[in-house]
CSV table of C-alpha atoms in Angstrom, one decimal:
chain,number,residue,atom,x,y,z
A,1,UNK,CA,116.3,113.0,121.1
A,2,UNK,CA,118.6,109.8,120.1
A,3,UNK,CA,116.1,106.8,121.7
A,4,UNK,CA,117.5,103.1,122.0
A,5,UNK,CA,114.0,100.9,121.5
A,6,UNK,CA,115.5,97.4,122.8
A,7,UNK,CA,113.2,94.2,121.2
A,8,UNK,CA,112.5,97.3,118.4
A,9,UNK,CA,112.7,94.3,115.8
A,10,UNK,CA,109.3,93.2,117.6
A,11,UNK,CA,105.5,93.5,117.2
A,12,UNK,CA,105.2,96.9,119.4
A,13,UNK,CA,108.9,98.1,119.7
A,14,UNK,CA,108.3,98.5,115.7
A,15,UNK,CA,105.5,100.3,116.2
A,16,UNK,CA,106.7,102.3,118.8
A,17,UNK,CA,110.3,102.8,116.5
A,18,UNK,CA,107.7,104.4,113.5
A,19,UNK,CA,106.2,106.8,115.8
A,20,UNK,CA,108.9,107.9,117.5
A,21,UNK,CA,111.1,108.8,114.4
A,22,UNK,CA,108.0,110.4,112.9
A,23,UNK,CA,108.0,112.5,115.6
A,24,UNK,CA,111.8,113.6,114.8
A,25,UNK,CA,114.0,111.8,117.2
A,26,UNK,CA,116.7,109.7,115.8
A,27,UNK,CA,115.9,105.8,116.5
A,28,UNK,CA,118.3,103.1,117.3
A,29,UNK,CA,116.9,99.3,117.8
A,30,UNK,CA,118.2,96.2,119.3
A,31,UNK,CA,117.0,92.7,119.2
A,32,UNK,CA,118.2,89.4,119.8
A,33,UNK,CA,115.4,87.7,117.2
A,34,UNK,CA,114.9,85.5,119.5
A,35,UNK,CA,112.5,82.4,117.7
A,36,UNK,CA,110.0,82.4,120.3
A,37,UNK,CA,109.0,85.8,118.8
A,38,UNK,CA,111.0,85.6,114.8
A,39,UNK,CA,110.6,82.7,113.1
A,40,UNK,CA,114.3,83.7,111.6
A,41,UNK,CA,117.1,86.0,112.8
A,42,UNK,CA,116.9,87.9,109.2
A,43,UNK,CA,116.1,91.5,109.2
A,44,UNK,CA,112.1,91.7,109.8
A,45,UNK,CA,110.8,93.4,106.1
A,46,UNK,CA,108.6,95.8,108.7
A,47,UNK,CA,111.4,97.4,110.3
A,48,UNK,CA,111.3,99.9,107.1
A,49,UNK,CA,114.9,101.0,106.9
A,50,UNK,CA,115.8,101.2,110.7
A,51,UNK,CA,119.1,100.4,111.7
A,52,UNK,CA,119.3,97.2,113.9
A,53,UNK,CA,121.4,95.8,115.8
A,54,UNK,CA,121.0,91.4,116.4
A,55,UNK,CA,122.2,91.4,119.8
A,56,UNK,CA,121.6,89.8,122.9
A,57,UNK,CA,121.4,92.0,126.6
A,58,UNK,CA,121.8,89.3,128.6
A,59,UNK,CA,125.3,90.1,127.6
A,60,UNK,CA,126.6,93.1,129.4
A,61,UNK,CA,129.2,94.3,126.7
A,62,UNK,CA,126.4,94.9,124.5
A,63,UNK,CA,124.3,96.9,126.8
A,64,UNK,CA,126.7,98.8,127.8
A,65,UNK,CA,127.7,99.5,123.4
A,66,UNK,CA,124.0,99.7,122.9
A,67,UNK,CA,123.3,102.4,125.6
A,68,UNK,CA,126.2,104.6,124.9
A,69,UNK,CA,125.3,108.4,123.4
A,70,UNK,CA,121.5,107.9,123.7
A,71,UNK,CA,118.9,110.1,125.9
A,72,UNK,CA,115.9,107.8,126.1
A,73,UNK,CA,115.3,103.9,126.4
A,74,UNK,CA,112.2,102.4,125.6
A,75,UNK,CA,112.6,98.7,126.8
A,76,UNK,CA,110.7,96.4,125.2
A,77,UNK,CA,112.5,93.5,125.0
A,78,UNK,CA,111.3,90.4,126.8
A,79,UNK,CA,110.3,86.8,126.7
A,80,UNK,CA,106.5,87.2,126.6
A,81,UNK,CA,103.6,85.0,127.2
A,82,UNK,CA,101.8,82.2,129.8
A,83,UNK,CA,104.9,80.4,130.4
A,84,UNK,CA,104.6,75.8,130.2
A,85,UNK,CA,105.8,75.3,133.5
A,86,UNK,CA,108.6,76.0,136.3
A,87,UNK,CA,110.5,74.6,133.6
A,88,UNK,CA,110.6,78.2,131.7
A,89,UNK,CA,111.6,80.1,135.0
A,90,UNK,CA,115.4,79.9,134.1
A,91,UNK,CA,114.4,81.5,130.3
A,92,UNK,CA,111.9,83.8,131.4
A,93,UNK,CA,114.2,85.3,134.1
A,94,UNK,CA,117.4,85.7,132.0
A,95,UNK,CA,115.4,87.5,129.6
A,96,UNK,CA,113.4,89.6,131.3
A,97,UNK,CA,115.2,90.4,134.9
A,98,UNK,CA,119.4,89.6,134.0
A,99,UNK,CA,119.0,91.6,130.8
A,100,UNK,CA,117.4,94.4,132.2
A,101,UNK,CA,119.5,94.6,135.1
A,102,UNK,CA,122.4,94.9,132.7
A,103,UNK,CA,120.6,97.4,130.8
A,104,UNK,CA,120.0,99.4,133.6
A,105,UNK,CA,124.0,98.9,134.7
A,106,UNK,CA,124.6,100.6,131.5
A,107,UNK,CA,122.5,103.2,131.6
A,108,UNK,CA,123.7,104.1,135.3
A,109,UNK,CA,127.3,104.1,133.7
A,110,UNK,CA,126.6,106.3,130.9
A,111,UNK,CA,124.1,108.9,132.7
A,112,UNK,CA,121.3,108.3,130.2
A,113,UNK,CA,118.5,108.7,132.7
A,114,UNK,CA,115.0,108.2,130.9
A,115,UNK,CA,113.5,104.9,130.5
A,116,UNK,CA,110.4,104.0,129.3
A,117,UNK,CA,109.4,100.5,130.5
A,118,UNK,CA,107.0,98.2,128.3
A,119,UNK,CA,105.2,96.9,131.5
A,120,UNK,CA,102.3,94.8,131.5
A,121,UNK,CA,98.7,93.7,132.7
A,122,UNK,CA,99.9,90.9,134.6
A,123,UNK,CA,101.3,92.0,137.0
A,124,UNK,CA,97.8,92.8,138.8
A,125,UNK,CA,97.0,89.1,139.2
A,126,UNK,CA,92.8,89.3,138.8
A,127,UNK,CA,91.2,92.4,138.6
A,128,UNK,CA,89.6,94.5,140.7
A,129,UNK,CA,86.7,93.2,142.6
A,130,UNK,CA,83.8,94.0,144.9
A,131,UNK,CA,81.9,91.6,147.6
A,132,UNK,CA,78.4,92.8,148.7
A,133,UNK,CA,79.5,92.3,152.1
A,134,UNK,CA,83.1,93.2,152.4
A,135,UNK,CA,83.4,95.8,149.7
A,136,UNK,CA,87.2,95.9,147.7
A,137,UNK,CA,88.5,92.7,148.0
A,138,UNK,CA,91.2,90.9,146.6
A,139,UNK,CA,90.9,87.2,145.4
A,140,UNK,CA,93.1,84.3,145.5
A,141,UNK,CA,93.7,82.3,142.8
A,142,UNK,CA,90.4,80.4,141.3
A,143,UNK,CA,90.0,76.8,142.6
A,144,UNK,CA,90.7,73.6,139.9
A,145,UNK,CA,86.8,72.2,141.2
A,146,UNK,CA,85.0,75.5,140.3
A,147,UNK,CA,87.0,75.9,136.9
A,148,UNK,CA,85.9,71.7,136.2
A,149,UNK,CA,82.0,72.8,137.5
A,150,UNK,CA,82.3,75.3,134.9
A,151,UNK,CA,82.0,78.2,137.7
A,152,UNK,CA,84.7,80.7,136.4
A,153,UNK,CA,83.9,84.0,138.4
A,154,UNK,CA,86.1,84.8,141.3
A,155,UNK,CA,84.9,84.2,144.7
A,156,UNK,CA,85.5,86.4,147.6
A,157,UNK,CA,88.2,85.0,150.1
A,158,UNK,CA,86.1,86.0,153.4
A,159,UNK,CA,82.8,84.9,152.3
A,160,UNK,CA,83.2,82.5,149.4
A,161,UNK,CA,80.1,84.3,147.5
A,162,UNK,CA,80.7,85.3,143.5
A,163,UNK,CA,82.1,89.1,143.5
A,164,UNK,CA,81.5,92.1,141.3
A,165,UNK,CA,84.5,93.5,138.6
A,166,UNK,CA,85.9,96.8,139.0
A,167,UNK,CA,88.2,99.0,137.2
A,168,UNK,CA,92.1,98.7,138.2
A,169,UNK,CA,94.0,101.5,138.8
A,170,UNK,CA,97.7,101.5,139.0
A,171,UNK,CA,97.9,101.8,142.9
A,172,UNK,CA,96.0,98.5,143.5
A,173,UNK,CA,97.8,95.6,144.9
A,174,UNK,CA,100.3,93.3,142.5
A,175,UNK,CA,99.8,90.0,142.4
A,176,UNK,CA,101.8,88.1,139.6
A,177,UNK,CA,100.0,84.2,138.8
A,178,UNK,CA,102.5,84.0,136.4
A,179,UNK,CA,106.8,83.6,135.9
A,180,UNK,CA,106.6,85.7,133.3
A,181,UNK,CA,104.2,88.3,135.4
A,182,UNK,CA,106.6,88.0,138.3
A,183,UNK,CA,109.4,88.5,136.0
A,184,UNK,CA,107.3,91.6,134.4
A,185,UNK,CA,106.9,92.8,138.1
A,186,UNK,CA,110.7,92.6,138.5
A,187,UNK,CA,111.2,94.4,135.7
A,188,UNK,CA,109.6,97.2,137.4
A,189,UNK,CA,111.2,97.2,140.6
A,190,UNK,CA,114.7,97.2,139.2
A,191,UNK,CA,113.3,99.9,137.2
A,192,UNK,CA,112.2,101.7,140.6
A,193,UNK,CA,115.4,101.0,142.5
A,194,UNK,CA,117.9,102.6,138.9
A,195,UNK,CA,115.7,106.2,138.9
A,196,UNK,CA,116.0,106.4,143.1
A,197,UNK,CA,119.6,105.6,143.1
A,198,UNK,CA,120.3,107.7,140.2
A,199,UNK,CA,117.9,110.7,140.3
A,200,UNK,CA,116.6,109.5,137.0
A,201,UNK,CA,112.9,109.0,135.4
A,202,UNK,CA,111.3,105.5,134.7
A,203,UNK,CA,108.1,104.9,133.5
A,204,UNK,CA,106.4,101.5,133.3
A,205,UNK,CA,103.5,101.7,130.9
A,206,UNK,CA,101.2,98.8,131.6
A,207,UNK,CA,99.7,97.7,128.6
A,208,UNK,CA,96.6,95.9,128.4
A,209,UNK,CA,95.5,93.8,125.4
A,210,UNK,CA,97.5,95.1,122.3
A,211,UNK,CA,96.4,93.8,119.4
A,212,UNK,CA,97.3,95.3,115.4
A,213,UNK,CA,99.7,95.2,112.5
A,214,UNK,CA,102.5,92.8,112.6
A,215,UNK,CA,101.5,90.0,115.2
A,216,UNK,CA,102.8,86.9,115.1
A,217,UNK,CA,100.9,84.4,113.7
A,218,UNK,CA,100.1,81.0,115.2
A,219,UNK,CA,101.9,81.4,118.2
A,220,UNK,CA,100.9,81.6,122.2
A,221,UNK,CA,103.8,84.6,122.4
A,222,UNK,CA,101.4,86.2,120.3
A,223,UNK,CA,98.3,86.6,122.4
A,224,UNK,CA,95.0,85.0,121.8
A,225,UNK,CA,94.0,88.3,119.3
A,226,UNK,CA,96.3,86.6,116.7
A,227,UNK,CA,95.2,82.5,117.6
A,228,UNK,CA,92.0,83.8,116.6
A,229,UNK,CA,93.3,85.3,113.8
A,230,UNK,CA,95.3,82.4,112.6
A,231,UNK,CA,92.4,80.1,113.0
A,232,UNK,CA,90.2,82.1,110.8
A,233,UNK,CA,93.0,81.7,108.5
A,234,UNK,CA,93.0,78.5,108.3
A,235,UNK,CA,88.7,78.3,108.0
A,236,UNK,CA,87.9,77.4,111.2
A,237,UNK,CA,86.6,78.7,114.4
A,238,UNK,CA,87.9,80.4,116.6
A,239,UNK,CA,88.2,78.3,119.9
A,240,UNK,CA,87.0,80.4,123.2
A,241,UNK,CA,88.4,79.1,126.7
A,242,UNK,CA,85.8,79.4,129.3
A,243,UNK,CA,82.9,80.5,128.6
A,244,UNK,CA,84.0,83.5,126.6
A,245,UNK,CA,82.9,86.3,129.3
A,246,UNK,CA,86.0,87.0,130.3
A,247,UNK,CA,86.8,90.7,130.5
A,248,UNK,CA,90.0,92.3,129.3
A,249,UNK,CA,90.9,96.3,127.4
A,250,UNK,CA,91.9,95.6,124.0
A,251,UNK,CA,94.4,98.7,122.6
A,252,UNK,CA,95.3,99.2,119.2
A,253,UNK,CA,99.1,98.9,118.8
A,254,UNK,CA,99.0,102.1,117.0
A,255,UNK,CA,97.4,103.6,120.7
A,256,UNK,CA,100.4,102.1,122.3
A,257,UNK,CA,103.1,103.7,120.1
A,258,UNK,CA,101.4,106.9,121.0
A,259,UNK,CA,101.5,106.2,124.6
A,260,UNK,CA,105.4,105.7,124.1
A,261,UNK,CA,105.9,108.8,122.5
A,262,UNK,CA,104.2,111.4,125.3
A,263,UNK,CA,106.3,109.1,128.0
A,264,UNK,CA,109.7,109.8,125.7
A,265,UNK,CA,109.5,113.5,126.3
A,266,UNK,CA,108.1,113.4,130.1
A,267,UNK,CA,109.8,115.4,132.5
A,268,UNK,CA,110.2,114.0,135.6
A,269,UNK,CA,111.9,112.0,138.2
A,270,UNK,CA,111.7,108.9,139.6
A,271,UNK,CA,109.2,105.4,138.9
A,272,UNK,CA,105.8,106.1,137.9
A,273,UNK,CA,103.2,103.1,136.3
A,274,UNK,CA,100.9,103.9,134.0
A,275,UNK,CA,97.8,101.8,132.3
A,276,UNK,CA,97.6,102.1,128.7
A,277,UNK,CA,94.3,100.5,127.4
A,278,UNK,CA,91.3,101.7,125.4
A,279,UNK,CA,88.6,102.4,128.6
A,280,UNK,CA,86.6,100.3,126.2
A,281,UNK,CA,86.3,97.1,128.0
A,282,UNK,CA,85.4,94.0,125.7
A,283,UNK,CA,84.6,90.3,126.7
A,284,UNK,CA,86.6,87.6,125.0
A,285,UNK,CA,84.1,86.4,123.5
A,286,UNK,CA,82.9,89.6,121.9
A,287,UNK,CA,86.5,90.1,120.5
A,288,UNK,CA,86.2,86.4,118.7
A,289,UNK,CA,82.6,87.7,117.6
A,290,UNK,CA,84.0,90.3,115.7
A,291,UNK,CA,87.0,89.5,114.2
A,292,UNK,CA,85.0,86.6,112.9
A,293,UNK,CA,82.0,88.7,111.6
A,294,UNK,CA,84.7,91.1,110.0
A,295,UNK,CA,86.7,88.0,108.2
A,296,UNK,CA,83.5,85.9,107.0
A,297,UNK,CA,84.6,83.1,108.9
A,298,UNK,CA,83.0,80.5,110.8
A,299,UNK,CA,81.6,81.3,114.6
A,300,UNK,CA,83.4,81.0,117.9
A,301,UNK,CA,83.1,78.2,119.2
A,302,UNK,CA,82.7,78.2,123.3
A,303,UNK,CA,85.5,75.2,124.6
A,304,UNK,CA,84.5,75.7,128.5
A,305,UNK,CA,88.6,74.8,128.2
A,306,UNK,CA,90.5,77.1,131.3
A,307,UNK,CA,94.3,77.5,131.9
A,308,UNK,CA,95.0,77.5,136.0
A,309,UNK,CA,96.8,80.5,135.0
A,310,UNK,CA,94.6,82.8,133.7
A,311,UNK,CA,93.0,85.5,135.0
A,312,UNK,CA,89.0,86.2,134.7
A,313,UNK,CA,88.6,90.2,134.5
A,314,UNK,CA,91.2,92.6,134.4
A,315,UNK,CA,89.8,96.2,133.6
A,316,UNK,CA,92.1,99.2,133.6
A,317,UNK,CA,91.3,102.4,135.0
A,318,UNK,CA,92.8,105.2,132.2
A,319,UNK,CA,92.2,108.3,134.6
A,320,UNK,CA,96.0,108.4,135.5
A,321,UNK,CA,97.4,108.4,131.9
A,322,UNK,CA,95.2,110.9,130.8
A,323,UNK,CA,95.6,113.2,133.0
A,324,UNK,CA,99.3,113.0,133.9
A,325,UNK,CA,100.7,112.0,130.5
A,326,UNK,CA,98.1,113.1,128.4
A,327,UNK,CA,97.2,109.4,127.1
A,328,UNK,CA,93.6,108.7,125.8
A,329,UNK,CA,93.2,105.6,123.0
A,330,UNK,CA,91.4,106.8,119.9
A,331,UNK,CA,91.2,103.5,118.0
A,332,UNK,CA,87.5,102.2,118.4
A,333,UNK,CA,87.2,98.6,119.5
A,334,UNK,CA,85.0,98.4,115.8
A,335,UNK,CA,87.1,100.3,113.8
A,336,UNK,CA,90.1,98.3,115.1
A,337,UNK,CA,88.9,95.2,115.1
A,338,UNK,CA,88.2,95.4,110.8
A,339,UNK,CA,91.5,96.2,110.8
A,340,UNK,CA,92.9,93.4,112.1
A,341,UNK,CA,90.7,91.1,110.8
A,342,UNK,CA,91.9,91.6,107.5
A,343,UNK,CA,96.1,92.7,108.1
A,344,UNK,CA,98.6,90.2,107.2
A,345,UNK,CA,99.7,88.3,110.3
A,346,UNK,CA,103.7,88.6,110.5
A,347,UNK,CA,105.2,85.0,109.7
């Protein structure tokens, strides 16, 4: 098949890009280099003879040129990352929501009706939780005094005692903290609305913590996996926010091209959400652990630092993906985490 990977120029459309045309199917990319993500517009080295095309969705002439003759989209292109303040809503939402609404136009136009959405974590808020008295529960956001007290676990809204973390599975409710998980939310529902109208197939792969080759260095766009990274680096220690139990599913970026490639050649109609994560879950401060331990580098160090945005657990439930795409992670968190400790971070 002819597959369009839009932000291909990036740290998992490039991944995604490699698999796919070992696979066989003829790649195209597009990119806009944007330097939140590319320190230059020049042709990423990684991108290992793909075409590209530098262009910008936001744009609808060059959706509707990028979209033309393909069979598949995998969309990855996006302004990513815990956003400074309502300040970024105009830039996140141009980016993420205008652009994919013209992509989507385009697609309509052209009758290319599979798209595989690069969808994301946040767009469950917190986790799953448990209360011993009220069972499933869903908490509000974590109050400023209890993050200052140093009391970072989620309370439950009815009772106000600490709750219990659960796995989340795709069918639990959404609730974006963020612009750019509101904006990653969006993405999906435009998503939803383009395969009803048009009798087409979407799926929205939510990723969980991707981590591997190619990551930016230095950069919050890149995730804290690669600010630990860069700190060991530099010599020093990694700096953990919290108290370093937070819980999240790190997935080798290797994983998550995989994941791409069964959702490519899915036959189906209509939206479907998927979780793609390890079903290995890891604390923060473990990850730090052993990416230092694997570098030689100095120790975590525990900040007690929070960010009124950030979430405390979020645990994915894989049963869907593997039994509906065929999806299980094979990277061990170990094996993975060497890896990275030692791979060039991308400039």
């Amino acid at each position: 098949m002819r597959v369009l990977v839009t932000g291909g120029a990036g740290f998992i459309g490039s991944h995604v890009a490699d698999r796919l045309r070992a696979d066989g199917h003829e790649v195209l990319l597009v990119d806009a280099l944007l330097p939140q993500a590319h320190r230059t517009r020049a042709i990423p080295e990684h991108l290992g003879g793909h075409g590209l095309t530098v262009a910008d969705l936001r744009d609808p002439d060059i959706a509707d040129h990028v979209v033309r003759g393909v069979d598949v989209v995998c969309h990855h292109a996006a302004v990513v990352g815990l956003e400074t303040g309502v300040a970024d809503m105009p830039d996140y939402v141009a980016h993420n929501e205008l652009a994919t609404a013209h992509l989507l136009a385009a697609m309509a136009e052209h009758r290319v009706r599979r798209l595989v959405l690069a969808g994301s974590m946040v767009v469950y808020g917190e986790g799953r939780y448990r209360c011993a008295r009220h069972d499933v529960v869903q908490p509000g956001p974590r109050r400023r005094e209890d993050l200052d007290a140093g009391m970072f676990e989620p309370r439950c809204p009815r009772c106000d005692e600490p709750l219990v973390r659960g796995t989340v599975p795709e069918d639990a409710p959404l609730d974006p903290r963020s612009t750019y998980a509101a904006t990653k939310l969006a993405q999906e529902n435009l998503a939803a609305l383009w395969a009803r109208d048009t009798g087409a197939s979407a799926i929205a792969l939510r990723y969980h913590n991707v981590y591997g080759p190619r990551m930016p260095r230095n950069t919050p766009y890149a995730g804290v996996a690669s600010l630990f990274r860069s700190s060991l680096a530099r010599g020093e220690a990694p700096v953990v926010f919290e108290d370093g139990a937070q819980t999240r599913d790190f997935v080798h970026v290797g994983d998550v091209a995989a994941a791409n490639a069964l959702a490519v050649v899915q036959e189906r109609t209509g939206f479907r959400a998927y979780n793609v994560c390890s079903g290995d879950p890891r604390t923060i401060g473990e990850m730090a652990d052993a990416l230092a331990a694997a570098d030689g580098g100095p120790e975590p160090r525990i900040s007690g630092r929070y960010r009124l945005g950030d979430v405390r657990h979020v645990v994915a439930d894989p049963a869907r993906a593997a039994s509906e795409l065929g999806f299980t992670a094979e990277v061990p968190f170990g094996t993975g985490m060497k890896e990275f400790a030692t791979t060039p971070l991308r400039a």
